[in-house]
Structures are given as C-alpha cells and as structure tokens.
Amino acid sequence: MELKNLRVDGKRLRRSLEEMARIGATPGGGVQRLTLSGEDKRARDLFVKWLKELKLELTIDEMGNIFGRRAGKDNSLAPVMTGSHIDSQPKGGRFDGILGVMGALEVFRTLQENKVVSERPLVIVDWTNEEGSRFAPAMCASGVWAGCLERDWVYGRTDINGKKFVDELERIGYRGKAPARKWPVHAYFEYHIEQGPLLERQGKTIGAPKGIVCEHWNDVYLQGEANQVGPTPMEGRHDALCAAAEMILKIGELPERMGGNMVATVGEIQNYPNSRNIIPDRVHFTVDIRSWDDEHALKAWELLKEELKAVAARRGCPIEIKETWRIEHQPFAEPLVQRVLDTAGELGYSALYMVSGAGHDASYMNKIAPTAMIFVPSIGGRSHVEVENTRWEDCEAGANVLLHCLLKTAGEK
Ligand code: GLV
Ligand code: MN
Ligand code: MN
C-alpha cells in the first residue's frame, strides 16, 4: 500500500479507549484515575502490556514516565516523540490525556501491522501527573524530564492527605531506574481533545494550536480565629472563610477588570475545622491565572496580591501567599503547526488554527524540541467532567493526522 493511503484502525482505537475507560470508571460515565493511585497503576500496567506486545524498547524513568521506542531505519538520528497522559481529574472524562496515548499506540500498531519502518525512530510516552490535581503542579514529570523542575522538589510534593509524591510513585511500582533527563528529540507531537467549544462551534474536525497560554498557580492560606458561632457577636470576628469569599469574588472579576485575554479561577478550597457551628479559623484556596500574554497575567497577579492583602488586613486574618508554579506561554514550532493544518487538509478534514487554553506536557516539550499539537472537538465544549465526550470518527481522524505528521517528520534527515 502506498504510504499516503495508510490509515489507523478506528474501531481498534475505540476498543482501547473503552478498555481504558473501565479503569476508574465513575457512575456518571467518566473516569477517576488520579495520578499515582491504584487506578493509575492499573491503567499503566495495561499500557505497558500493550507496549510489550508491540516489542517496543521500554523505559520507565525515576519520575514514572513510560517510554516505548520503535526502531527506525537510522537509529543514530534523534527520534520523533508522541504521547500524553493516563492520569485524570477527580470525576474527569474518558478522553483527556488518554486519547493522546491510545492514539499514539494505534499509530504504532498500524505501522507494525503494515510493516512500515520510519527513517527516524519513534517514541511513545505517558507522562506522569499531567493533571496536577492530586499533586501540584501540573505537567511536573515532563517538567523534570525537560530540565525545568527539580526532581526532589516534585518528589516532596504532598497530596491533601499528606502523602508524598515519591512514596506514592514507589507504592504503585513505577519509580523507574532511568534518570528523568531529556535526550535529543527531533520533534514532539501531542494529540488531545480540544477541551473547549471552538472546533464544534466552527464545524471543524482538527485543531492546530499555535501554542499554549501561560499558567500561574498560586496558593493562599488565611488564618482566622475559631469560636462558637452562637454567643460570638458578629463585630470583632476574624472569619477566615468570609475573608476568602471576598477574595474569591475579586478573583472572578479580575479578567473583566484587567481587559485583554485572560481567565482566573479558584478551583480548590479547604476550610477548617469545617463545622457549621465553629467560626472558620483556617482556609486554603488555589488561584489559577492564564493568558497568552505573560506580562498581562503577571500584572494581574501583582494587582490581585495587593488586593488580597488589603482584604486580609481589614478582616484581621493574616494571609500567606505561595507562588507555587508558573510556566510562560508557549508558541509552538510554526512549521509543525503548519504540518498539522496541511496534513488535515490532505486527509480531507477541515481544520482550525487556534490557541490552547488548557495546559499540556507539550508546554515543557516545546522548550526542548520543536513541538505541535493536534486537537479534535469536545462535544458541547465540556471537559474535566464526567460527560466529556468526543465522536469516535473524530478520534479516528485525529489519529490519522497524527500518523501522517509522524511519518512526514520521522522521514526528515
Ligand atoms: C490541565 O488539564 C489544565 O489545563 O489544567
Ligand atoms: Mn490533558
Ligand atoms: Mn486535564
């Protein structure tokens, strides 16, 4: 068969996605596969079994990243890499992350059964903890691998129950021996659902993001004074939750006040002691700010910090602000973005040039290798929810675009 007529097996891709979706399946039709949980381990085990069936050269590194290398004609050349993540949000969807891993696997299976050997080697990857929901920050294992985050800092991160990243990695048996250190990569492609409404609204099948917005993750800790809610008068209270409420509304209004393109979200909050008849004396909440414009996001955060401090002072609730993590916006390699658009066109799929508002391991990969992404539509623009969905035909279309982008790029000298 002529290489240009090669196509993935959409039904097999669907079966792989459905089998993965059973691991950590939630009653609402989604999955919960928090990073380094038992469900993450089971999904990894299945992925590793599938990699072994393809006789790929398997490497698990000290961050738990899983790589499968497929030899090329010239193995002295740097490989082309592709993949995404297996972990999910709490009550997350069946496509976020796993589509890029199963899509890449389907491409490798297609190459195998058609006995196609690319010029350069190909590498499939599952990055540990893309979501950052259980252990902040997000994309921390690709961040370590790319040399942008410290391994030991990530090892020491704790979840809400005080469990350490490194202990959980060890517990599930995925603390590998290989150093989490970058090697030369010719190019990186990540296939993913869009997670927003644009492709569906515009009736397009393939999205080619020009890059990914910046992300700023901050943590706010407030100290109040606990007391009996009945006898304690309203005046003179130091209610940490009321202080947080005032702050959270300011954060929600921040993008409109700042103008320009940005979003700001408080997604997580802990209130202590969390009893209906005790005035809260301790609150923690997270702040996520994103924009294509790094300076704009920074300016917004600086302004916000002063406002939060003023609220804390007025309410007599001492505040501690931790700037947990930041990654600048990442413009992808233009020739590869163009390749995604061109390949979609050649295969007869409509395509849209866009921006990714969601974070991806592609952000860190973009710092060390030419990078691009391939998006397919999210039904109703819903993601990070159990009803997250993508049409099977679109899953297949994206995998075909990935197949041909990989073949073209792995054919480069
Ligand atoms: C990753 O899922 C993110 O965009 O937060
Ligand atoms: Mn994802
Ligand atoms: Mn996600």
JSON list of N, CA and C in Angstrom, two decimals, residues 194-234:
[
{"chain": "A", "resi": 194, "resn": "GLU", "atom": "N", "xyz": [-9.87, 18.98, 22.38]},
{"chain": "A", "resi": 194, "resn": "GLU", "atom": "CA", "xyz": [-9.74, 20.44, 22.50]},
{"chain": "A", "resi": 194, "resn": "GLU", "atom": "C", "xyz": [-10.03, 20.93, 23.92]},
{"chain": "A", "resi": 195, "resn": "GLN", "atom": "N", "xyz": [-11.05, 20.37, 24.56]},
{"chain": "A", "resi": 195, "resn": "GLN", "atom": "CA", "xyz": [-11.48, 20.76, 25.91]},
{"chain": "A", "resi": 195, "resn": "GLN", "atom": "C", "xyz": [-12.18, 22.12, 25.94]},
{"chain": "A", "resi": 196, "resn": "GLY", "atom": "N", "xyz": [-12.54, 22.64, 24.78]},
{"chain": "A", "resi": 196, "resn": "GLY", "atom": "CA", "xyz": [-13.27, 23.90, 24.70]},
{"chain": "A", "resi": 196, "resn": "GLY", "atom": "C", "xyz": [-14.25, 23.80, 23.55]},
{"chain": "A", "resi": 197, "resn": "PRO", "atom": "N", "xyz": [-14.98, 24.90, 23.26]},
{"chain": "A", "resi": 197, "resn": "PRO", "atom": "CA", "xyz": [-16.09, 24.82, 22.30]},
{"chain": "A", "resi": 197, "resn": "PRO", "atom": "C", "xyz": [-15.79, 25.23, 20.86]},
{"chain": "A", "resi": 198, "resn": "LEU", "atom": "N", "xyz": [-14.56, 25.68, 20.56]},
{"chain": "A", "resi": 198, "resn": "LEU", "atom": "CA", "xyz": [-14.34, 26.35, 19.27]},
{"chain": "A", "resi": 198, "resn": "LEU", "atom": "C", "xyz": [-14.51, 25.45, 18.06]},
{"chain": "A", "resi": 199, "resn": "LEU", "atom": "N", "xyz": [-13.91, 24.25, 18.10]},
{"chain": "A", "resi": 199, "resn": "LEU", "atom": "CA", "xyz": [-13.99, 23.38, 16.93]},
{"chain": "A", "resi": 199, "resn": "LEU", "atom": "C", "xyz": [-15.46, 23.04, 16.62]},
{"chain": "A", "resi": 200, "resn": "GLU", "atom": "N", "xyz": [-16.19, 22.70, 17.65]},
{"chain": "A", "resi": 200, "resn": "GLU", "atom": "CA", "xyz": [-17.60, 22.34, 17.43]},
{"chain": "A", "resi": 200, "resn": "GLU", "atom": "C", "xyz": [-18.38, 23.54, 16.88]},
{"chain": "A", "resi": 201, "resn": "ARG", "atom": "N", "xyz": [-18.17, 24.70, 17.49]},
{"chain": "A", "resi": 201, "resn": "ARG", "atom": "CA", "xyz": [-18.90, 25.90, 17.04]},
{"chain": "A", "resi": 201, "resn": "ARG", "atom": "C", "xyz": [-18.60, 26.23, 15.59]},
{"chain": "A", "resi": 202, "resn": "GLN", "atom": "N", "xyz": [-17.36, 26.01, 15.19]},
{"chain": "A", "resi": 202, "resn": "GLN", "atom": "CA", "xyz": [-16.99, 26.37, 13.82]},
{"chain": "A", "resi": 202, "resn": "GLN", "atom": "C", "xyz": [-17.10, 25.19, 12.85]},
{"chain": "A", "resi": 203, "resn": "GLY", "atom": "N", "xyz": [-17.57, 24.07, 13.36]},
{"chain": "A", "resi": 203, "resn": "GLY", "atom": "CA", "xyz": [-17.79, 22.92, 12.49]},
{"chain": "A", "resi": 203, "resn": "GLY", "atom": "C", "xyz": [-16.51, 22.34, 11.91]},
{"chain": "A", "resi": 204, "resn": "LYS", "atom": "N", "xyz": [-15.41, 22.40, 12.66]},
{"chain": "A", "resi": 204, "resn": "LYS", "atom": "CA", "xyz": [-14.12, 21.87, 12.18]},
{"chain": "A", "resi": 204, "resn": "LYS", "atom": "C", "xyz": [-13.79, 20.57, 12.91]},
{"chain": "A", "resi": 205, "resn": "THR", "atom": "N", "xyz": [-13.01, 19.73, 12.22]},
{"chain": "A", "resi": 205, "resn": "THR", "atom": "CA", "xyz": [-12.67, 18.42, 12.80]},
{"chain": "A", "resi": 205, "resn": "THR", "atom": "C", "xyz": [-11.33, 18.45, 13.53]},
{"chain": "A", "resi": 206, "resn": "ILE", "atom": "N", "xyz": [-10.35, 19.19, 12.98]},
{"chain": "A", "resi": 206, "resn": "ILE", "atom": "CA", "xyz": [-9.00, 19.19, 13.54]},
{"chain": "A", "resi": 206, "resn": "ILE", "atom": "C", "xyz": [-8.62, 20.60, 14.00]},
{"chain": "A", "resi": 207, "resn": "GLY", "atom": "N", "xyz": [-8.03, 20.68, 15.17]},
{"chain": "A", "resi": 207, "resn": "GLY", "atom": "CA", "xyz": [-7.49, 21.95, 15.65]},
{"chain": "A", "resi": 207, "resn": "GLY", "atom": "C", "xyz": [-5.98, 21.90, 15.63]},
{"chain": "A", "resi": 208, "resn": "ALA", "atom": "N", "xyz": [-5.37, 23.00, 15.19]},
{"chain": "A", "resi": 208, "resn": "ALA", "atom": "CA", "xyz": [-3.91, 23.11, 15.21]},
{"chain": "A", "resi": 208, "resn": "ALA", "atom": "C", "xyz": [-3.56, 24.32, 16.06]},
{"chain": "A", "resi": 209, "resn": "PRO", "atom": "N", "xyz": [-3.30, 24.11, 17.35]},
{"chain": "A", "resi": 209, "resn": "PRO", "atom": "CA", "xyz": [-3.00, 25.26, 18.19]},
{"chain": "A", "resi": 209, "resn": "PRO", "atom": "C", "xyz": [-1.65, 25.88, 17.84]},
{"chain": "A", "resi": 210, "resn": "LYS", "atom": "N", "xyz": [-1.62, 27.21, 17.85]},
{"chain": "A", "resi": 210, "resn": "LYS", "atom": "CA", "xyz": [-0.34, 27.89, 17.60]},
{"chain": "A", "resi": 210, "resn": "LYS", "atom": "C", "xyz": [0.52, 27.85, 18.87]},
{"chain": "A", "resi": 211, "resn": "GLY", "atom": "N", "xyz": [-0.09, 27.45, 19.97]},
{"chain": "A", "resi": 211, "resn": "GLY", "atom": "CA", "xyz": [0.67, 27.34, 21.21]},
{"chain": "A", "resi": 211, "resn": "GLY", "atom": "C", "xyz": [-0.27, 27.24, 22.40]},
{"chain": "A", "resi": 212, "resn": "ILE", "atom": "N", "xyz": [0.32, 27.36, 23.59]},
{"chain": "A", "resi": 212, "resn": "ILE", "atom": "CA", "xyz": [-0.43, 27.19, 24.85]},
{"chain": "A", "resi": 212, "resn": "ILE", "atom": "C", "xyz": [-0.26, 28.44, 25.71]},
{"chain": "A", "resi": 213, "resn": "VAL", "atom": "N", "xyz": [-1.33, 28.84, 26.35]},
{"chain": "A", "resi": 213, "resn": "VAL", "atom": "CA", "xyz": [-1.30, 30.03, 27.23]},
{"chain": "A", "resi": 213, "resn": "VAL", "atom": "C", "xyz": [-0.34, 29.82, 28.41]},
{"chain": "A", "resi": 214, "resn": "CYS", "atom": "N", "xyz": [0.02, 30.90, 29.06]},
{"chain": "A", "resi": 214, "resn": "CYS", "atom": "CA", "xyz": [0.81, 30.78, 30.30]},
{"chain": "A", "resi": 214, "resn": "CYS", "atom": "C", "xyz": [-0.10, 30.34, 31.44]},
{"chain": "A", "resi": 215, "resn": "GLU", "atom": "N", "xyz": [0.51, 29.73, 32.43]},
{"chain": "A", "resi": 215, "resn": "GLU", "atom": "CA", "xyz": [-0.27, 29.32, 33.62]},
{"chain": "A", "resi": 215, "resn": "GLU", "atom": "C", "xyz": [0.45, 29.79, 34.87]},
{"chain": "A", "resi": 216, "resn": "HIS", "atom": "N", "xyz": [-0.30, 30.41, 35.76]},
{"chain": "A", "resi": 216, "resn": "HIS", "atom": "CA", "xyz": [0.25, 30.82, 37.06]},
{"chain": "A", "resi": 216, "resn": "HIS", "atom": "C", "xyz": [-0.58, 30.15, 38.13]},
{"chain": "A", "resi": 217, "resn": "TRP", "atom": "N", "xyz": [0.06, 29.34, 38.96]},
{"chain": "A", "resi": 217, "resn": "TRP", "atom": "CA", "xyz": [-0.65, 28.67, 40.06]},
{"chain": "A", "resi": 217, "resn": "TRP", "atom": "C", "xyz": [-0.14, 29.23, 41.39]},
{"chain": "A", "resi": 218, "resn": "ASN", "atom": "N", "xyz": [-1.08, 29.77, 42.17]},
{"chain": "A", "resi": 218, "resn": "ASN", "atom": "CA", "xyz": [-0.75, 30.33, 43.47]},
{"chain": "A", "resi": 218, "resn": "ASN", "atom": "C", "xyz": [-1.64, 29.72, 44.53]},
{"chain": "A", "resi": 219, "resn": "ASP", "atom": "N", "xyz": [-1.13, 29.69, 45.76]},
{"chain": "A", "resi": 219, "resn": "ASP", "atom": "CA", "xyz": [-1.89, 29.14, 46.89]},
{"chain": "A", "resi": 219, "resn": "ASP", "atom": "C", "xyz": [-2.02, 30.20, 47.96]},
{"chain": "A", "resi": 220, "resn": "VAL", "atom": "N", "xyz": [-3.23, 30.36, 48.48]},
{"chain": "A", "resi": 220, "resn": "VAL", "atom": "CA", "xyz": [-3.49, 31.38, 49.50]},
{"chain": "A", "resi": 220, "resn": "VAL", "atom": "C", "xyz": [-3.89, 30.67, 50.80]},
{"chain": "A", "resi": 221, "resn": "TYR", "atom": "N", "xyz": [-3.25, 31.06, 51.90]},
{"chain": "A", "resi": 221, "resn": "TYR", "atom": "CA", "xyz": [-3.55, 30.49, 53.22]},
{"chain": "A", "resi": 221, "resn": "TYR", "atom": "C", "xyz": [-3.99, 31.62, 54.13]},
{"chain": "A", "resi": 222, "resn": "LEU", "atom": "N", "xyz": [-5.15, 31.46, 54.77]},
{"chain": "A", "resi": 222, "resn": "LEU", "atom": "CA", "xyz": [-5.68, 32.50, 55.65]},
{"chain": "A", "resi": 222, "resn": "LEU", "atom": "C", "xyz": [-5.81, 31.97, 57.06]},
{"chain": "A", "resi": 223, "resn": "GLN", "atom": "N", "xyz": [-5.50, 32.83, 58.00]},
{"chain": "A", "resi": 223, "resn": "GLN", "atom": "CA", "xyz": [-5.63, 32.46, 59.41]},
{"chain": "A", "resi": 223, "resn": "GLN", "atom": "C", "xyz": [-6.77, 33.29, 60.00]},
{"chain": "A", "resi": 224, "resn": "GLY", "atom": "N", "xyz": [-7.72, 32.64, 60.65]},
{"chain": "A", "resi": 224, "resn": "GLY", "atom": "CA", "xyz": [-8.80, 33.36, 61.33]},
{"chain": "A", "resi": 224, "resn": "GLY", "atom": "C", "xyz": [-8.76, 33.04, 62.81]},
{"chain": "A", "resi": 225, "resn": "GLU", "atom": "N", "xyz": [-9.89, 33.28, 63.48]},
{"chain": "A", "resi": 225, "resn": "GLU", "atom": "CA", "xyz": [-9.97, 32.92, 64.90]},
{"chain": "A", "resi": 225, "resn": "GLU", "atom": "C", "xyz": [-11.23, 32.10, 65.11]},
{"chain": "A", "resi": 226, "resn": "ALA", "atom": "N", "xyz": [-11.07, 30.86, 65.53]},
{"chain": "A", "resi": 226, "resn": "ALA", "atom": "CA", "xyz": [-12.24, 29.99, 65.72]},
{"chain": "A", "resi": 226, "resn": "ALA", "atom": "C", "xyz": [-12.98, 30.37, 66.99]},
{"chain": "A", "resi": 227, "resn": "ASN", "atom": "N", "xyz": [-14.30, 30.19, 66.94]},
{"chain": "A", "resi": 227, "resn": "ASN", "atom": "CA", "xyz": [-15.09, 30.45, 68.14]},
{"chain": "A", "resi": 227, "resn": "ASN", "atom": "C", "xyz": [-16.49, 29.87, 67.93]},
{"chain": "A", "resi": 228, "resn": "GLN", "atom": "N", "xyz": [-17.24, 29.80, 69.00]},
{"chain": "A", "resi": 228, "resn": "GLN", "atom": "CA", "xyz": [-18.61, 29.33, 68.98]},
{"chain": "A", "resi": 228, "resn": "GLN", "atom": "C", "xyz": [-19.44, 30.32, 68.15]},
{"chain": "A", "resi": 229, "resn": "VAL", "atom": "N", "xyz": [-20.22, 29.82, 67.19]},
{"chain": "A", "resi": 229, "resn": "VAL", "atom": "CA", "xyz": [-20.94, 30.75, 66.31]},
{"chain": "A", "resi": 229, "resn": "VAL", "atom": "C", "xyz": [-22.12, 31.44, 66.99]},
{"chain": "A", "resi": 230, "resn": "GLY", "atom": "N", "xyz": [-22.68, 30.83, 68.04]},
{"chain": "A", "resi": 230, "resn": "GLY", "atom": "CA", "xyz": [-23.86, 31.40, 68.67]},
{"chain": "A", "resi": 230, "resn": "GLY", "atom": "C", "xyz": [-23.56, 32.62, 69.53]},
{"chain": "A", "resi": 231, "resn": "PRO", "atom": "N", "xyz": [-22.77, 32.44, 70.57]},
{"chain": "A", "resi": 231, "resn": "PRO", "atom": "CA", "xyz": [-22.54, 33.54, 71.51]},
{"chain": "A", "resi": 231, "resn": "PRO", "atom": "C", "xyz": [-21.59, 34.63, 71.00]},
{"chain": "A", "resi": 232, "resn": "THR", "atom": "N", "xyz": [-20.81, 34.34, 69.92]},
{"chain": "A", "resi": 232, "resn": "THR", "atom": "CA", "xyz": [-19.80, 35.32, 69.47]},
{"chain": "A", "resi": 232, "resn": "THR", "atom": "C", "xyz": [-20.45, 36.39, 68.60]},
{"chain": "A", "resi": 233, "resn": "PRO", "atom": "N", "xyz": [-20.42, 37.64, 69.01]},
{"chain": "A", "resi": 233, "resn": "PRO", "atom": "CA", "xyz": [-21.05, 38.70, 68.20]},
{"chain": "A", "resi": 233, "resn": "PRO", "atom": "C", "xyz": [-20.40, 38.81, 66.82]},
{"chain": "A", "resi": 234, "resn": "MET", "atom": "N", "xyz": [-21.14, 39.37, 65.87]},
{"chain": "A", "resi": 234, "resn": "MET", "atom": "CA", "xyz": [-20.61, 39.49, 64.51]},
{"chain": "A", "resi": 234, "resn": "MET", "atom": "C", "xyz": [-19.43, 40.46, 64.46]}
]
